[in-house]
Amino acid sequence: MSFWEKLLNAIGNTAGNVLSAVVEAIRTVFEGDPETRRKVAFSVAIIALSAKMAKADGIVSEKEVDAFREIFEFPPEQAKNVARLYNLARQDVAGYEAYAERLSSLCVTCAANCPVLEEVLDGLFHIAKADGLIHEKELAFLRHVGQIFHMNDEHFERIAARHVSVGRDPYKVLGVSPSDDFTTIRRRYHGLVSEHHPDRLISRGVPAEFHAIANERMAALNAAYEAIEKERRAA
């Protein structure tokens, strides 16, 4: 039996607070197995936030559901179980803040700007822009989640800049200033590449199902650096 099946069997057809039922199930079903418990809790929180992210503008589009499937990979035979959990989260009376707080509480090693939680925000941005643009209500949702994640404003804006398709500011993406010399910019770029390389996700405890989003982030960082390099060479 997969951990998805164990979790859903423990939840049952609860009519109460789904978040409370899920948390209790994670605590009891996977007691004595902290690694699996952490992975399950992380995955559940991502699924729940993704479901509520898709509904932030009032409509859950098929493109947003497809975007969720792109960033959260799972075996085909588990599709029904993941879908059931997704739908439970979408129907829950608890607000998305509770899921964000639960996920934030899993990252005990970071006081602020946690790289693991940055992975989650990148995934939520990916879903938000799936239907062509990020709605103002979705941006408000994301900003509030960022605050719960203890992301400072500058860090949040840098994450957001990576997901703007038109008029993207490469300097903001890298967190540098146009007044910085190219040596400083290059050093910053290489630092970000090292920090966000997909191979480092495993050491951070990010489930393998969530690794797809790292490639999109790396592409944004590379594009920003190449744009600045081209601009400096032309000057």
mmCIF file of N, CA and C in Angstrom, residues 105-215:
data_model
loop_
_atom_site.group_PDB
_atom_site.id
_atom_site.type_symbol
_atom_site.label_atom_id
_atom_site.label_comp_id
_atom_site.label_asym_id
_atom_site.label_seq_id
_atom_site.Cartn_x
_atom_site.Cartn_y
_atom_site.Cartn_z
ATOM 1 N N SER A 105 6.145 25.526 9.255
ATOM 2 C CA SER A 105 6.611 24.933 10.511
ATOM 3 C C SER A 105 7.525 23.735 10.288
ATOM 4 N N LEU A 106 7.489 23.161 9.082
ATOM 5 C CA LEU A 106 8.350 22.017 8.770
ATOM 6 C C LEU A 106 9.793 22.443 8.539
ATOM 7 N N CYS A 107 9.990 23.723 8.227
ATOM 8 C CA CYS A 107 11.333 24.231 7.926
ATOM 9 C C CYS A 107 11.892 24.896 9.176
ATOM 10 N N VAL A 108 12.438 24.098 10.046
ATOM 11 C CA VAL A 108 12.886 24.590 11.356
ATOM 12 C C VAL A 108 14.313 25.137 11.319
ATOM 13 N N THR A 109 15.022 24.947 10.194
ATOM 14 C CA THR A 109 16.422 25.377 10.139
ATOM 15 C C THR A 109 16.583 26.775 9.574
ATOM 16 N N CYS A 110 15.501 27.391 9.089
ATOM 17 C CA CYS A 110 15.603 28.704 8.457
ATOM 18 C C CYS A 110 14.758 29.724 9.217
ATOM 19 N N ALA A 111 15.361 30.858 9.557
ATOM 20 C CA ALA A 111 14.618 31.916 10.229
ATOM 21 C C ALA A 111 13.828 32.736 9.223
ATOM 22 N N ALA A 112 14.392 32.919 8.024
ATOM 23 C CA ALA A 112 13.722 33.721 6.992
ATOM 24 C C ALA A 112 14.261 33.320 5.628
ATOM 25 N N ASN A 113 13.446 33.589 4.581
ATOM 26 C CA ASN A 113 13.847 33.320 3.188
ATOM 27 C C ASN A 113 14.333 31.880 2.990
ATOM 28 N N CYS A 114 13.571 30.937 3.540
ATOM 29 C CA CYS A 114 13.941 29.521 3.468
ATOM 30 C C CYS A 114 13.958 29.037 2.016
ATOM 31 N N PRO A 115 15.051 28.423 1.546
ATOM 32 C CA PRO A 115 15.119 27.956 0.160
ATOM 33 C C PRO A 115 14.101 26.865 -0.166
ATOM 34 N N VAL A 116 13.741 26.045 0.824
ATOM 35 C CA VAL A 116 12.731 25.018 0.587
ATOM 36 C C VAL A 116 11.377 25.658 0.318
ATOM 37 N N LEU A 117 11.026 26.657 1.117
ATOM 38 C CA LEU A 117 9.751 27.346 0.920
ATOM 39 C C LEU A 117 9.759 28.175 -0.357
ATOM 40 N N GLU A 118 10.932 28.602 -0.781
ATOM 41 C CA GLU A 118 11.041 29.296 -2.065
ATOM 42 C C GLU A 118 10.659 28.355 -3.202
ATOM 43 N N GLU A 119 10.996 27.072 -3.048
ATOM 44 C CA GLU A 119 10.590 26.078 -4.037
ATOM 45 C C GLU A 119 9.065 26.046 -4.155
ATOM 46 N N VAL A 120 8.409 26.093 -3.008
ATOM 47 C CA VAL A 120 6.951 26.046 -2.984
ATOM 48 C C VAL A 120 6.359 27.281 -3.662
ATOM 49 N N LEU A 121 6.885 28.461 -3.338
ATOM 50 C CA LEU A 121 6.384 29.689 -3.965
ATOM 51 C C LEU A 121 6.572 29.655 -5.475
ATOM 52 N N ASP A 122 7.717 29.157 -5.927
ATOM 53 C CA ASP A 122 7.937 29.022 -7.372
ATOM 54 C C ASP A 122 6.868 28.135 -7.998
ATOM 55 N N GLY A 123 6.538 27.050 -7.324
ATOM 56 C CA GLY A 123 5.508 26.153 -7.838
ATOM 57 C C GLY A 123 4.149 26.817 -7.901
ATOM 58 N N LEU A 124 3.816 27.591 -6.876
ATOM 59 C CA LEU A 124 2.528 28.280 -6.855
ATOM 60 C C LEU A 124 2.460 29.356 -7.935
ATOM 61 N N PHE A 125 3.563 30.050 -8.166
ATOM 62 C CA PHE A 125 3.613 31.027 -9.260
ATOM 63 C C PHE A 125 3.402 30.326 -10.601
ATOM 64 N N HIS A 126 3.983 29.157 -10.745
ATOM 65 C CA HIS A 126 3.843 28.389 -11.985
ATOM 66 C C HIS A 126 2.371 28.088 -12.262
ATOM 67 N N ILE A 127 1.637 27.747 -11.214
ATOM 68 C CA ILE A 127 0.206 27.470 -11.363
ATOM 69 C C ILE A 127 -0.559 28.752 -11.668
ATOM 70 N N ALA A 128 -0.211 29.819 -10.960
ATOM 71 C CA ALA A 128 -0.937 31.081 -11.115
ATOM 72 C C ALA A 128 -0.863 31.627 -12.537
ATOM 73 N N LYS A 129 0.279 31.449 -13.197
ATOM 74 C CA LYS A 129 0.452 32.029 -14.536
ATOM 75 C C LYS A 129 0.042 31.069 -15.650
ATOM 76 N N ALA A 130 -0.461 29.900 -15.279
ATOM 77 C CA ALA A 130 -0.776 28.874 -16.277
ATOM 78 C C ALA A 130 -1.845 29.317 -17.266
ATOM 79 N N ASP A 131 -2.779 30.177 -16.820
ATOM 80 C CA ASP A 131 -3.856 30.606 -17.719
ATOM 81 C C ASP A 131 -3.535 31.905 -18.437
ATOM 82 N N GLY A 132 -2.260 32.293 -18.463
ATOM 83 C CA GLY A 132 -1.832 33.430 -19.266
ATOM 84 C C GLY A 132 -1.413 34.658 -18.491
ATOM 85 N N LEU A 133 -1.932 34.851 -17.304
ATOM 86 C CA LEU A 133 -1.545 35.992 -16.490
ATOM 87 C C LEU A 133 -1.792 35.686 -15.028
ATOM 88 N N ILE A 134 -1.128 36.457 -14.169
ATOM 89 C CA ILE A 134 -1.312 36.294 -12.733
ATOM 90 C C ILE A 134 -2.348 37.314 -12.279
ATOM 91 N N HIS A 135 -3.506 36.825 -11.856
ATOM 92 C CA HIS A 135 -4.596 37.688 -11.419
ATOM 93 C C HIS A 135 -4.186 38.403 -10.127
ATOM 94 N N GLU A 136 -4.710 39.619 -9.931
ATOM 95 C CA GLU A 136 -4.345 40.395 -8.742
ATOM 96 C C GLU A 136 -4.691 39.660 -7.445
ATOM 97 N N LYS A 137 -5.783 38.877 -7.467
ATOM 98 C CA LYS A 137 -6.137 38.108 -6.277
ATOM 99 C C LYS A 137 -5.143 36.973 -6.042
ATOM 100 N N GLU A 138 -4.629 36.409 -7.130
ATOM 101 C CA GLU A 138 -3.617 35.359 -7.009
ATOM 102 C C GLU A 138 -2.321 35.950 -6.464
ATOM 103 N N LEU A 139 -1.968 37.156 -6.935
ATOM 104 C CA LEU A 139 -0.746 37.797 -6.450
ATOM 105 C C LEU A 139 -0.870 38.124 -4.961
ATOM 106 N N ALA A 140 -2.062 38.571 -4.552
ATOM 107 C CA ALA A 140 -2.291 38.842 -3.131
ATOM 108 C C ALA A 140 -2.163 37.557 -2.317
ATOM 109 N N PHE A 141 -2.693 36.461 -2.853
ATOM 110 C CA PHE A 141 -2.582 35.141 -2.221
ATOM 111 C C PHE A 141 -1.102 34.784 -2.043
ATOM 112 N N LEU A 142 -0.340 34.925 -3.117
ATOM 113 C CA LEU A 142 1.072 34.557 -3.098
ATOM 114 C C LEU A 142 1.866 35.438 -2.135
ATOM 115 N N ARG A 143 1.556 36.717 -2.122
ATOM 116 C CA ARG A 143 2.268 37.637 -1.243
ATOM 117 C C ARG A 143 2.010 37.270 0.231
ATOM 118 N N HIS A 144 0.750 36.930 0.532
ATOM 119 C CA HIS A 144 0.423 36.560 1.907
ATOM 120 C C HIS A 144 1.107 35.256 2.298
ATOM 121 N N VAL A 145 1.128 34.292 1.374
ATOM 122 C CA VAL A 145 1.845 33.047 1.647
ATOM 123 C C VAL A 145 3.324 33.342 1.904
ATOM 124 N N GLY A 146 3.903 34.247 1.098
ATOM 125 C CA GLY A 146 5.291 34.632 1.295
ATOM 126 C C GLY A 146 5.534 35.215 2.675
ATOM 127 N N GLN A 147 4.598 36.009 3.153
ATOM 128 C CA GLN A 147 4.720 36.594 4.495
ATOM 129 C C GLN A 147 4.665 35.509 5.559
ATOM 130 N N ILE A 148 3.766 34.546 5.382
ATOM 131 C CA ILE A 148 3.680 33.430 6.331
ATOM 132 C C ILE A 148 4.968 32.617 6.310
ATOM 133 N N PHE A 149 5.585 32.549 5.131
ATOM 134 C CA PHE A 149 6.857 31.837 4.976
ATOM 135 C C PHE A 149 8.050 32.652 5.480
ATOM 136 N N HIS A 150 7.789 33.860 5.997
ATOM 137 C CA HIS A 150 8.849 34.750 6.496
ATOM 138 C C HIS A 150 9.795 35.195 5.385
ATOM 139 N N MET A 151 9.216 35.450 4.212
ATOM 140 C CA MET A 151 9.979 36.015 3.098
ATOM 141 C C MET A 151 9.925 37.541 3.203
ATOM 142 N N ASN A 152 11.064 38.217 3.173
ATOM 143 C CA ASN A 152 11.008 39.673 3.183
ATOM 144 C C ASN A 152 10.562 40.178 1.812
ATOM 145 N N ASP A 153 10.148 41.439 1.749
ATOM 146 C CA ASP A 153 9.568 41.992 0.520
ATOM 147 C C ASP A 153 10.520 41.906 -0.661
ATOM 148 N N GLU A 154 11.784 42.228 -0.431
ATOM 149 C CA GLU A 154 12.774 42.203 -1.520
ATOM 150 C C GLU A 154 12.929 40.791 -2.082
ATOM 151 N N HIS A 155 12.965 39.820 -1.210
ATOM 152 C CA HIS A 155 13.125 38.442 -1.652
ATOM 153 C C HIS A 155 11.895 37.977 -2.424
ATOM 154 N N PHE A 156 10.719 38.345 -1.940
ATOM 155 C CA PHE A 156 9.487 37.973 -2.638
ATOM 156 C C PHE A 156 9.453 38.591 -4.029
ATOM 157 N N GLU A 157 9.831 39.863 -4.149
ATOM 158 C CA GLU A 157 9.803 40.535 -5.445
ATOM 159 C C GLU A 157 10.775 39.886 -6.421
ATOM 160 N N ARG A 158 11.888 39.387 -5.916
ATOM 161 C CA ARG A 158 12.849 38.708 -6.791
ATOM 162 C C ARG A 158 12.270 37.397 -7.306
ATOM 163 N N ILE A 159 11.551 36.686 -6.433
ATOM 164 C CA ILE A 159 10.891 35.451 -6.865
ATOM 165 C C ILE A 159 9.829 35.769 -7.908
ATOM 166 N N ALA A 160 9.019 36.788 -7.642
ATOM 167 C CA ALA A 160 7.954 37.173 -8.572
ATOM 168 C C ALA A 160 8.504 37.568 -9.925
ATOM 169 N N ALA A 161 9.645 38.252 -9.933
ATOM 170 C CA ALA A 161 10.237 38.728 -11.189
ATOM 171 C C ALA A 161 10.594 37.583 -12.122
ATOM 172 N N ARG A 162 10.896 36.420 -11.561
ATOM 173 C CA ARG A 162 11.253 35.266 -12.397
ATOM 174 C C ARG A 162 10.075 34.779 -13.222
ATOM 175 N N HIS A 163 8.869 35.119 -12.803
ATOM 176 C CA HIS A 163 7.675 34.572 -13.446
ATOM 177 C C HIS A 163 6.953 35.572 -14.341
ATOM 178 N N VAL A 164 7.568 36.726 -14.564
ATOM 179 C CA VAL A 164 6.998 37.720 -15.478
ATOM 180 C C VAL A 164 7.519 37.422 -16.874
ATOM 181 N N SER A 165 6.629 37.163 -17.812
ATOM 182 C CA SER A 165 7.055 36.794 -19.168
ATOM 183 C C SER A 165 7.321 38.007 -20.046
ATOM 184 N N VAL A 166 6.641 39.120 -19.775
ATOM 185 C CA VAL A 166 6.802 40.335 -20.578
ATOM 186 C C VAL A 166 7.406 41.427 -19.704
ATOM 187 N N GLY A 167 8.487 42.042 -20.188
ATOM 188 C CA GLY A 167 9.110 43.115 -19.422
ATOM 189 C C GLY A 167 9.856 42.644 -18.197
ATOM 190 N N ARG A 168 10.356 41.428 -18.224
ATOM 191 C CA ARG A 168 11.084 40.894 -17.073
ATOM 192 C C ARG A 168 12.361 41.696 -16.846
ATOM 193 N N ASP A 169 12.610 42.089 -15.615
ATOM 194 C CA ASP A 169 13.809 42.851 -15.244
ATOM 195 C C ASP A 169 14.897 41.869 -14.817
ATOM 196 N N PRO A 170 15.931 41.667 -15.656
ATOM 197 C CA PRO A 170 16.960 40.674 -15.318
ATOM 198 C C PRO A 170 17.728 41.019 -14.047
ATOM 199 N N TYR A 171 17.855 42.311 -13.753
ATOM 200 C CA TYR A 171 18.567 42.716 -12.541
ATOM 201 C C TYR A 171 17.781 42.309 -11.295
ATOM 202 N N LYS A 172 16.464 42.474 -11.350
ATOM 203 C CA LYS A 172 15.628 42.096 -10.214
ATOM 204 C C LYS A 172 15.630 40.587 -10.030
ATOM 205 N N VAL A 173 15.650 39.847 -11.136
ATOM 206 C CA VAL A 173 15.666 38.384 -11.060
ATOM 207 C C VAL A 173 16.896 37.897 -10.295
ATOM 208 N N LEU A 174 18.041 38.535 -10.547
ATOM 209 C CA LEU A 174 19.279 38.119 -9.887
ATOM 210 C C LEU A 174 19.492 38.823 -8.550
ATOM 211 N N GLY A 175 18.660 39.821 -8.248
ATOM 212 C CA GLY A 175 18.827 40.545 -6.992
ATOM 213 C C GLY A 175 20.047 41.436 -6.984
ATOM 214 N N VAL A 176 20.335 42.042 -8.136
ATOM 215 C CA VAL A 176 21.466 42.962 -8.252
ATOM 216 C C VAL A 176 20.971 44.305 -8.770
ATOM 217 N N SER A 177 21.869 45.278 -8.821
ATOM 218 C CA SER A 177 21.523 46.618 -9.283
ATOM 219 C C SER A 177 22.229 46.926 -10.610
ATOM 220 N N PRO A 178 21.600 47.716 -11.478
ATOM 221 C CA PRO A 178 22.262 48.116 -12.733
ATOM 222 C C PRO A 178 23.578 48.846 -12.483
ATOM 223 N N SER A 179 23.744 49.387 -11.293
ATOM 224 C CA SER A 179 24.982 50.108 -10.969
ATOM 225 C C SER A 179 26.104 49.171 -10.535
ATOM 226 N N ASP A 180 25.787 47.896 -10.293
ATOM 227 C CA ASP A 180 26.813 46.932 -9.893
ATOM 228 C C ASP A 180 27.744 46.630 -11.059
ATOM 229 N N ASP A 181 29.038 46.392 -10.775
ATOM 230 C CA ASP A 181 29.957 46.009 -11.842
ATOM 231 C C ASP A 181 29.679 44.557 -12.225
ATOM 232 N N PHE A 182 30.167 44.176 -13.413
ATOM 233 C CA PHE A 182 29.825 42.853 -13.936
ATOM 234 C C PHE A 182 30.427 41.728 -13.110
ATOM 235 N N THR A 183 31.575 41.983 -12.481
ATOM 236 C CA THR A 183 32.184 40.962 -11.625
ATOM 237 C C THR A 183 31.260 40.618 -10.455
ATOM 238 N N THR A 184 30.656 41.638 -9.873
ATOM 239 C CA THR A 184 29.717 41.435 -8.773
ATOM 240 C C THR A 184 28.488 40.663 -9.248
ATOM 241 N N ILE A 185 27.999 41.040 -10.425
ATOM 242 C CA ILE A 185 26.818 40.386 -10.988
ATOM 243 C C ILE A 185 27.118 38.921 -11.293
ATOM 244 N N ARG A 186 28.272 38.652 -11.868
ATOM 245 C CA ARG A 186 28.653 37.273 -12.193
ATOM 246 C C ARG A 186 28.782 36.432 -10.927
ATOM 247 N N ARG A 187 29.384 37.016 -9.887
ATOM 248 C CA ARG A 187 29.516 36.295 -8.620
ATOM 249 C C ARG A 187 28.145 35.973 -8.028
ATOM 250 N N ARG A 188 27.236 36.933 -8.112
ATOM 251 C CA ARG A 188 25.888 36.725 -7.607
ATOM 252 C C ARG A 188 25.176 35.625 -8.395
ATOM 253 N N TYR A 189 25.335 35.656 -9.706
ATOM 254 C CA TYR A 189 24.702 34.648 -10.571
ATOM 255 C C TYR A 189 25.200 33.252 -10.227
ATOM 256 N N HIS A 190 26.505 33.088 -10.115
ATOM 257 C CA HIS A 190 27.054 31.762 -9.819
ATOM 258 C C HIS A 190 26.606 31.290 -8.428
ATOM 259 N N GLY A 191 26.467 32.229 -7.495
ATOM 260 C CA GLY A 191 25.991 31.860 -6.169
ATOM 261 C C GLY A 191 24.560 31.343 -6.217
ATOM 262 N N LEU A 192 23.707 32.008 -7.018
ATOM 263 C CA LEU A 192 22.317 31.580 -7.147
ATOM 264 C C LEU A 192 22.213 30.231 -7.847
ATOM 265 N N VAL A 193 23.039 30.022 -8.873
ATOM 266 C CA VAL A 193 23.034 28.745 -9.590
ATOM 267 C C VAL A 193 23.411 27.608 -8.643
ATOM 268 N N SER A 194 24.419 27.851 -7.819
ATOM 269 C CA SER A 194 24.835 26.832 -6.861
ATOM 270 C C SER A 194 23.744 26.570 -5.821
ATOM 271 N N GLU A 195 23.129 27.646 -5.338
ATOM 272 C CA GLU A 195 22.099 27.529 -4.299
ATOM 273 C C GLU A 195 20.852 26.818 -4.792
ATOM 274 N N HIS A 196 20.486 27.073 -6.062
ATOM 275 C CA HIS A 196 19.222 26.562 -6.579
ATOM 276 C C HIS A 196 19.371 25.400 -7.558
ATOM 277 N N HIS A 197 20.552 24.830 -7.647
ATOM 278 C CA HIS A 197 20.736 23.715 -8.569
ATOM 279 C C HIS A 197 19.823 22.551 -8.156
ATOM 280 N N PRO A 198 19.172 21.910 -9.139
ATOM 281 C CA PRO A 198 18.261 20.801 -8.819
ATOM 282 C C PRO A 198 18.884 19.703 -7.955
ATOM 283 N N ASP A 199 20.175 19.481 -8.111
ATOM 284 C CA ASP A 199 20.827 18.422 -7.341
ATOM 285 C C ASP A 199 20.832 18.703 -5.836
ATOM 286 N N ARG A 200 20.654 19.963 -5.457
ATOM 287 C CA ARG A 200 20.692 20.313 -4.042
ATOM 288 C C ARG A 200 19.336 20.121 -3.356
ATOM 289 N N LEU A 201 18.308 19.887 -4.156
ATOM 290 C CA LEU A 201 16.975 19.758 -3.571
ATOM 291 C C LEU A 201 16.870 18.575 -2.626
ATOM 292 N N ILE A 202 17.520 17.478 -2.990
ATOM 293 C CA ILE A 202 17.432 16.268 -2.168
ATOM 294 C C ILE A 202 17.976 16.536 -0.769
ATOM 295 N N SER A 203 19.114 17.249 -0.714
ATOM 296 C CA SER A 203 19.716 17.533 0.591
ATOM 297 C C SER A 203 18.843 18.461 1.424
ATOM 298 N N ARG A 204 17.955 19.208 0.778
ATOM 299 C CA ARG A 204 17.056 20.109 1.505
ATOM 300 C C ARG A 204 15.780 19.416 1.958
ATOM 301 N N GLY A 205 15.606 18.177 1.523
ATOM 302 C CA GLY A 205 14.425 17.435 1.936
ATOM 303 C C GLY A 205 13.212 17.663 1.065
ATOM 304 N N VAL A 206 13.409 18.236 -0.124
ATOM 305 C CA VAL A 206 12.282 18.448 -1.029
ATOM 306 C C VAL A 206 11.962 17.129 -1.719
ATOM 307 N N PRO A 207 10.714 16.676 -1.669
ATOM 308 C CA PRO A 207 10.359 15.398 -2.306
ATOM 309 C C PRO A 207 10.679 15.388 -3.797
ATOM 310 N N ALA A 208 11.051 14.223 -4.312
ATOM 311 C CA ALA A 208 11.415 14.102 -5.720
ATOM 312 C C ALA A 208 10.277 14.533 -6.637
ATOM 313 N N GLU A 209 9.034 14.376 -6.167
ATOM 314 C CA GLU A 209 7.885 14.733 -7.000
ATOM 315 C C GLU A 209 7.861 16.215 -7.351
ATOM 316 N N PHE A 210 8.607 17.030 -6.601
ATOM 317 C CA PHE A 210 8.540 18.481 -6.778
ATOM 318 C C PHE A 210 9.744 19.054 -7.514
ATOM 319 N N HIS A 211 10.619 18.210 -8.027
ATOM 320 C CA HIS A 211 11.862 18.701 -8.599
ATOM 321 C C HIS A 211 11.708 19.374 -9.961
ATOM 322 N N ALA A 212 10.601 19.138 -10.645
ATOM 323 C CA ALA A 212 10.461 19.678 -11.992
ATOM 324 C C ALA A 212 10.526 21.196 -12.024
ATOM 325 N N ILE A 213 10.047 21.868 -10.989
ATOM 326 C CA ILE A 213 10.001 23.322 -10.979
ATOM 327 C C ILE A 213 11.394 23.933 -10.938
ATOM 328 N N ALA A 214 12.386 23.185 -10.437
ATOM 329 C CA ALA A 214 13.750 23.707 -10.341
ATOM 330 C C ALA A 214 14.324 24.024 -11.720
ATOM 331 N N ASN A 215 13.965 23.245 -12.717
ATOM 332 C CA ASN A 215 14.482 23.491 -14.067
ATOM 333 C C ASN A 215 13.967 24.816 -14.627
#
